[in-house]
């Protein structure tokens, strides 16, 4: 059995250990077993530690069949002793986040009456799933209380209670546990079963920031960052806010009102642009003489709504179909084709073959994309009897 140093000292970053086994694993790397380790294997929602054993990189760590397997990129000599080191900044950030998660989950349980039913530690933030919807103002109260817990620098106790002690304890757990159960307690805030390393005192966590919440499976999923990750996230938000403030020529506290004004202006401009587009469509249609057979036009300025209206108007001016294409030979064309005289749904296969395209629709109108050149498309449409 490997001695689990991470349970004795979660801040232990460097240690020496003897290799007890080294074997090739299914991924083509190596599984190394040590007589003692500070590398935490993935578990409890927390990712595995990485680092090095001697000069060899530890890429992942798993606990399987009672063994703690260090996945390395090169073999190590069985029986040799090596200096080992964790990627400690990564470990500290994960402990900050995980201990912060316990605080948030404990406070949500106590003050919102919701249970944590899911926890994932991602690259950018943690997500916490709770079994009922929680209003944002209640979550903001939880955030305030969580940061007060950090400020109060409470002790974080982790231990394996004896069976009789465990039976008398009230604690959070998402699953029914058997065997030795490790309890992590923050006095007055949370008591939870957890196998992962944690900080020693809540003051080590630093800022706890709730980023957002979304409905999820009848409850709510909350995104949270803590410690140095929270500092990085706040700095990113500050950079974005400052950039938007400059672009809008508005103070940071006035950005929301400035954006609302901008959106209102955009709506007015879009309405005017749509009206101008329809006017252009009518003028374009008036300039095209009625004909026997099909009509073919190319246009790179009209949006899809205006292009469809142009096709509707031109369909009245021909005995075949009216086809409008928008795009280029290099990138291909999107098309809209309409007719008052031809069943386009039945003709779609022949038309698509002629323009090198794919698409379909109703008997009155089909839409799709074409890959042939403009010259080839025009020649086909003008000669087509479909």
Coordinates of C-alpha atoms in Angstrom, one line a residue:
X1 CA 0.0 0.0 0.0
X2 CA 1.3 3.4 -0.9
X3 CA 1.5 5.9 2.0
X4 CA -0.8 8.8 1.2
X5 CA 1.3 11.9 2.1
X6 CA -1.4 14.3 0.8
X7 CA -3.6 13.3 3.7
X8 CA -0.9 14.1 6.2
X9 CA 0.1 17.4 4.7
X10 CA -1.9 18.9 1.8
X11 CA 0.8 21.6 1.3
X12 CA 3.6 19.1 0.8
X13 CA 5.1 19.9 -2.6
X14 CA 8.4 18.0 -2.6
X15 CA 9.3 14.6 -1.2
X16 CA 11.4 11.5 -1.9
X17 CA 9.9 8.1 -2.7
X18 CA 11.0 4.6 -3.8
X19 CA 9.6 3.0 -7.0
X20 CA 7.9 -0.3 -6.2
X21 CA 6.7 -1.1 -9.7
X22 CA 6.8 0.3 -13.2
X23 CA 4.8 -1.1 -16.1
X24 CA 3.6 -0.1 -19.6
X25 CA 0.0 1.1 -19.6
X26 CA -2.8 0.9 -22.2
X27 CA -2.0 4.4 -23.5
X28 CA 1.6 3.6 -24.3
X29 CA 3.0 5.4 -21.3
X30 CA 4.0 4.0 -17.9
X31 CA 2.3 3.3 -14.6
X32 CA 4.6 3.9 -11.7
X33 CA 3.9 2.8 -8.2
X34 CA 5.7 4.5 -5.2
X35 CA 6.0 3.5 -1.6
X36 CA 4.8 7.0 -0.6
X37 CA 3.2 9.8 -2.6
X38 CA 2.0 13.4 -2.3
X39 CA 0.4 13.2 -5.8
X40 CA -3.4 13.2 -5.4
X41 CA -5.2 10.8 -7.8
X42 CA -8.3 12.1 -9.5
X43 CA -11.3 11.9 -7.2
X44 CA -14.0 13.8 -5.3
X45 CA -14.5 16.2 -8.3
X46 CA -10.8 17.3 -8.2
X47 CA -8.4 16.5 -11.0
X48 CA -5.2 14.6 -10.4
X49 CA -1.9 16.3 -9.6
X50 CA 0.9 16.5 -12.1
X51 CA 4.6 17.1 -11.6
X52 CA 7.8 15.0 -11.8
X53 CA 9.5 11.9 -10.4
X54 CA 13.2 12.5 -10.9
X55 CA 13.4 13.9 -14.4
X56 CA 10.3 12.1 -15.6
X57 CA 7.0 13.9 -16.0
X58 CA 3.9 12.7 -14.1
X59 CA 1.0 13.3 -16.5
X60 CA -1.9 11.9 -14.5
X61 CA -2.6 9.9 -11.4
X62 CA -5.3 7.3 -10.8
X63 CA -6.3 5.0 -7.9
X64 CA -7.3 1.6 -9.3
X65 CA -7.6 -1.8 -7.5
X66 CA -6.1 -0.3 -4.4
X67 CA -3.0 1.0 -6.3
X68 CA -2.1 4.7 -6.8
X69 CA -0.8 4.7 -10.4
X70 CA 1.4 7.6 -11.5
X71 CA 1.1 7.9 -15.3
X72 CA 4.6 9.0 -16.6
X73 CA 6.1 9.7 -20.0
X74 CA 9.2 7.5 -19.4
X75 CA 10.0 4.4 -17.3
X76 CA 11.7 4.5 -13.9
X77 CA 13.9 2.0 -12.2
X78 CA 12.2 -0.3 -9.7
X79 CA 13.8 -0.1 -6.3
X80 CA 15.4 3.3 -6.9
X81 CA 14.6 6.4 -4.8
X82 CA 13.7 9.6 -6.5
X83 CA 13.1 13.3 -5.6
X84 CA 9.5 14.1 -6.5
X85 CA 7.8 17.4 -6.9
X86 CA 4.2 18.5 -7.6
X87 CA 3.2 21.3 -9.9
X88 CA 2.4 23.1 -6.7
X89 CA 0.8 26.3 -8.1
X90 CA -1.8 24.1 -9.8
X91 CA -2.4 22.1 -6.6
X92 CA -2.8 25.3 -4.5
X93 CA -5.3 26.7 -6.9
X94 CA -7.3 23.5 -6.9
X95 CA -7.3 23.4 -3.1
X96 CA -8.5 27.1 -3.1
X97 CA -11.3 26.2 -5.4
X98 CA -12.3 23.0 -3.8
X99 CA -12.4 24.4 -0.3
X100 CA -14.3 27.4 -1.6
X101 CA -16.8 25.0 -3.2
X102 CA -17.4 23.3 0.2
X103 CA -18.1 26.8 1.7
X104 CA -20.6 27.7 -1.0
X105 CA -22.3 24.3 -1.0
X106 CA -22.5 24.3 2.8
X107 CA -24.0 27.8 2.9
X108 CA -26.5 27.0 0.1
X109 CA -27.6 23.9 2.0
X110 CA -28.0 25.9 5.2
X111 CA -29.6 29.1 3.9
X112 CA -31.3 28.1 0.6
X113 CA -32.4 24.5 1.5
X114 CA -30.7 23.0 -1.6
X115 CA -28.4 20.0 -2.0
X116 CA -25.3 19.9 -4.1
X117 CA -25.9 17.0 -6.6
X118 CA -23.0 17.7 -8.9
X119 CA -19.6 19.2 -8.9
X120 CA -17.1 19.7 -11.7
X121 CA -13.7 21.5 -11.6
X122 CA -13.0 22.8 -15.1
X123 CA -10.1 24.7 -16.7
X124 CA -11.8 28.1 -16.3
X125 CA -14.2 27.7 -13.4
X126 CA -16.1 25.2 -11.2
X127 CA -19.7 24.3 -11.8
X128 CA -21.9 23.4 -8.8
X129 CA -25.3 21.7 -9.5
X130 CA -28.1 22.2 -6.9
X131 CA -31.4 20.4 -6.8
X132 CA -33.7 23.4 -6.9
X133 CA -33.7 26.8 -8.5
X134 CA -32.1 29.5 -6.4
X135 CA -32.8 33.2 -7.1
X136 CA -29.7 35.3 -8.0
X137 CA -30.2 37.6 -5.0
X138 CA -30.0 34.5 -2.7
X139 CA -26.9 33.4 -4.4
X140 CA -25.4 36.9 -3.9
X141 CA -26.1 36.6 -0.2
X142 CA -24.3 33.2 -0.2
X143 CA -21.3 34.8 -1.9
X144 CA -21.2 37.5 0.8
X145 CA -21.3 34.9 3.6
X146 CA -18.7 32.8 1.8
X147 CA -16.3 35.7 1.7
X148 CA -17.0 36.5 5.3
X149 CA -16.0 32.9 6.1
X150 CA -12.7 33.5 4.2
X151 CA -12.2 36.7 6.2
X152 CA -12.7 34.9 9.5
X153 CA -9.8 32.5 8.7
X154 CA -11.5 29.5 10.1
X155 CA -9.7 26.2 10.5
X156 CA -10.3 23.4 8.0
X157 CA -10.3 20.0 9.6
X158 CA -10.0 16.8 7.6
X159 CA -10.0 13.4 9.4
X160 CA -11.2 9.8 9.2
X161 CA -13.7 9.3 12.1
X162 CA -14.0 6.0 13.9
X163 CA -17.2 4.1 12.9
X164 CA -19.0 5.1 16.1
X165 CA -18.0 8.8 15.7
X166 CA -19.1 8.8 12.0
X167 CA -22.4 7.3 12.9
X168 CA -23.1 10.2 15.2
X169 CA -22.1 12.9 12.7
X170 CA -24.3 14.9 10.4
X171 CA -22.5 15.5 7.1
X172 CA -23.2 16.1 3.5
X173 CA -22.6 13.3 1.0
X174 CA -23.9 12.9 -2.6
X175 CA -23.6 9.1 -2.5
X176 CA -23.9 6.3 0.1
X177 CA -20.4 5.6 1.4
X178 CA -18.8 2.4 2.7
X179 CA -15.5 1.7 4.3
X180 CA -13.3 4.5 5.7
X181 CA -15.0 7.9 5.2
X182 CA -12.9 11.1 5.3
X183 CA -14.7 14.1 6.7
X184 CA -13.8 17.8 5.9
X185 CA -15.2 20.3 8.3
X186 CA -15.3 24.1 8.4
X187 CA -16.8 25.0 11.8
X188 CA -20.3 26.4 11.6
X189 CA -20.2 26.4 7.8
X190 CA -20.0 22.9 6.4
X191 CA -19.2 19.3 7.1
X192 CA -18.9 17.0 4.1
X193 CA -17.4 13.7 3.1
X194 CA -14.5 14.3 0.7
X195 CA -11.3 12.5 -0.3
X196 CA -9.5 15.5 -1.9
X197 CA -6.8 17.8 -0.4
X198 CA -7.9 21.1 1.1
X199 CA -6.4 24.2 2.5
X200 CA -5.6 24.4 6.2
X201 CA -7.5 27.6 7.0
X202 CA -10.2 29.4 5.0
X203 CA -8.0 32.5 4.8
X204 CA -5.9 30.7 2.3
X205 CA -8.8 30.5 -0.2
X206 CA -8.9 34.2 -1.0
X207 CA -11.8 35.7 -3.1
X208 CA -14.8 33.5 -3.7
X209 CA -16.8 34.8 -6.8
X210 CA -20.0 33.4 -8.2
X211 CA -20.0 34.2 -12.0
X212 CA -23.4 33.1 -13.1
X213 CA -26.2 30.6 -12.8
X214 CA -28.4 28.7 -15.3
X215 CA -31.3 26.3 -15.0
X216 CA -30.2 22.7 -15.0
X217 CA -32.3 19.6 -14.7
X218 CA -34.9 21.1 -12.5
X219 CA -32.4 22.9 -10.4
X220 CA -29.5 25.4 -11.0
X221 CA -25.9 25.2 -12.2
X222 CA -23.7 27.8 -10.6
X223 CA -20.3 28.8 -12.0
X224 CA -17.7 29.7 -9.3
X225 CA -14.1 30.7 -9.1
X226 CA -11.9 31.0 -6.0
X227 CA -8.5 32.3 -5.0
X228 CA -6.0 33.1 -7.7
X229 CA -8.4 31.8 -10.3
X230 CA -10.9 34.4 -9.1
X231 CA -8.3 37.1 -9.3
X232 CA -7.6 36.1 -12.9
X233 CA -11.3 36.1 -13.8
X234 CA -11.9 39.5 -12.2
X235 CA -8.9 40.9 -14.1
X236 CA -10.3 39.5 -17.4
X237 CA -13.7 41.1 -16.7
X238 CA -12.0 44.4 -15.8
X239 CA -10.1 44.4 -19.1
X240 CA -13.3 43.7 -21.0
X241 CA -15.3 46.4 -19.1
X242 CA -12.5 49.0 -19.6
X243 CA -12.3 48.2 -23.4
X244 CA -16.1 48.5 -23.8
X245 CA -16.1 51.7 -21.7
X246 CA -13.6 53.2 -24.1
X247 CA -15.4 52.0 -27.2
X248 CA -18.7 53.5 -26.0
X249 CA -17.1 56.6 -24.5
X250 CA -19.0 55.8 -21.3
X251 CA -18.0 55.5 -17.7
X252 CA -17.8 51.9 -16.5
X253 CA -20.9 52.4 -14.3
X254 CA -22.8 53.7 -17.3
X255 CA -22.0 50.9 -19.8
X256 CA -25.4 49.2 -19.5
X257 CA -27.3 52.4 -20.3
X258 CA -24.9 53.1 -23.2
X259 CA -25.4 49.6 -24.6
X260 CA -29.2 50.0 -24.4
X261 CA -29.0 53.2 -26.4
X262 CA -26.8 51.5 -28.9
X263 CA -29.2 48.6 -29.3
X264 CA -32.2 51.0 -29.7
X265 CA -30.2 52.9 -32.4
X266 CA -29.3 49.6 -34.1
X267 CA -33.0 48.6 -34.2
X268 CA -34.0 51.9 -35.8
X269 CA -31.2 51.5 -38.4
X270 CA -32.2 47.9 -39.2
X271 CA -35.7 49.0 -39.8
X272 CA -34.6 51.8 -42.1
X273 CA -32.2 49.4 -43.9
X274 CA -35.0 46.9 -44.4
X275 CA -37.2 49.6 -45.8
X276 CA -34.4 50.8 -48.2
X277 CA -33.8 47.2 -49.2
X278 CA -37.5 46.7 -50.2
X279 CA -37.4 50.0 -52.1
X280 CA -34.3 48.8 -53.9
X281 CA -36.0 45.5 -54.7
X282 CA -39.0 47.2 -56.2
X283 CA -36.8 49.4 -58.4
X284 CA -34.7 46.4 -59.4
X285 CA -37.8 44.4 -60.4
X286 CA -39.3 47.3 -62.3
X287 CA -36.2 47.5 -64.4
X288 CA -36.4 43.9 -65.6
X289 CA -38.7 43.3 -68.5
X290 CA -41.2 40.4 -68.6
X291 CA -40.0 37.3 -70.5
X292 CA -40.9 33.9 -71.7
X293 CA -38.9 31.2 -69.8
X294 CA -36.7 31.8 -66.7
X295 CA -35.1 34.9 -65.1
X296 CA -31.7 34.8 -63.5
X297 CA -30.2 37.6 -61.3
X298 CA -27.1 37.9 -59.2
X299 CA -26.9 40.3 -56.1
X300 CA -24.4 40.7 -53.3
X301 CA -26.1 43.6 -51.5
X302 CA -29.6 42.3 -50.5
X303 CA -30.3 40.3 -47.4
X304 CA -32.3 37.0 -47.5
X305 CA -35.6 38.7 -46.9
X306 CA -35.1 41.2 -49.6
X307 CA -33.8 38.6 -52.0
X308 CA -36.9 36.5 -51.4
X309 CA -39.1 39.5 -52.2
X310 CA -37.2 40.1 -55.4
X311 CA -37.8 36.5 -56.4
X312 CA -41.5 36.9 -55.7
X313 CA -41.8 40.0 -57.8
X314 CA -39.8 38.5 -60.7
X315 CA -41.8 35.3 -60.6
X316 CA -44.8 37.4 -61.9
X317 CA -42.7 38.5 -64.9
X318 CA -41.7 35.1 -66.3
X319 CA -43.4 31.9 -67.5
X320 CA -40.8 29.7 -65.9
X321 CA -39.0 30.4 -62.7
X322 CA -37.1 33.4 -61.2
X323 CA -33.7 32.6 -59.7
X324 CA -31.6 34.9 -57.5
X325 CA -28.0 34.0 -56.5
X326 CA -25.8 35.7 -53.9
X327 CA -22.1 34.9 -53.4
X328 CA -19.0 34.4 -55.5
X329 CA -17.3 31.8 -57.7
X330 CA -14.7 31.3 -55.0
X331 CA -17.0 30.8 -52.1
X332 CA -20.1 29.5 -53.9
X333 CA -23.6 30.9 -54.0
X334 CA -26.8 30.7 -52.0
X335 CA -29.9 30.7 -54.1
X336 CA -33.6 31.4 -53.9
X337 CA -35.8 30.2 -56.8
X338 CA -39.6 30.9 -57.1
X339 CA -42.2 30.2 -59.7
X340 CA -46.0 30.7 -60.3
X341 CA -46.0 28.1 -63.1
X342 CA -43.6 25.2 -62.3
X343 CA -43.7 22.7 -59.4
X344 CA -40.2 23.5 -58.1
X345 CA -40.2 20.7 -55.5
X346 CA -40.4 18.3 -58.4
X347 CA -37.9 20.3 -60.5
X348 CA -35.4 20.7 -57.6
X349 CA -33.3 17.7 -58.5
X350 CA -32.8 18.8 -62.1
X351 CA -32.1 22.4 -61.0
X352 CA -29.5 21.4 -58.4
X353 CA -27.7 19.2 -60.9
X354 CA -27.6 22.1 -63.3
X355 CA -26.1 24.6 -60.8
X356 CA -24.0 22.1 -58.8
X357 CA -26.1 22.6 -55.8
X358 CA -28.1 21.2 -52.9
X359 CA -31.4 22.5 -51.7
X360 CA -35.2 22.1 -51.6
X361 CA -38.4 23.6 -50.4
X362 CA -42.1 23.9 -51.5
X363 CA -43.7 23.7 -55.0
X364 CA -43.6 27.6 -55.1
X365 CA -40.1 28.2 -53.8
X366 CA -36.8 26.3 -53.2
X367 CA -33.6 27.5 -51.5
X368 CA -30.1 26.1 -51.3
X369 CA -26.5 26.5 -52.3
X370 CA -24.7 26.2 -55.7
X371 CA -21.0 25.5 -56.4
X372 CA -20.9 26.2 -60.2
X373 CA -19.5 29.5 -61.6
X374 CA -21.8 32.4 -62.3
X375 CA -21.3 31.9 -66.0
X376 CA -22.3 28.2 -65.8
X377 CA -25.3 29.0 -63.6
X378 CA -26.6 31.7 -65.8
X379 CA -26.2 29.6 -68.9
X380 CA -28.1 26.7 -67.3
X381 CA -31.0 28.8 -65.9
X382 CA -31.5 30.7 -69.2
X383 CA -31.6 27.4 -71.2
X384 CA -33.4 25.3 -68.6
X385 CA -36.9 24.1 -69.4
X386 CA -37.5 22.8 -65.8

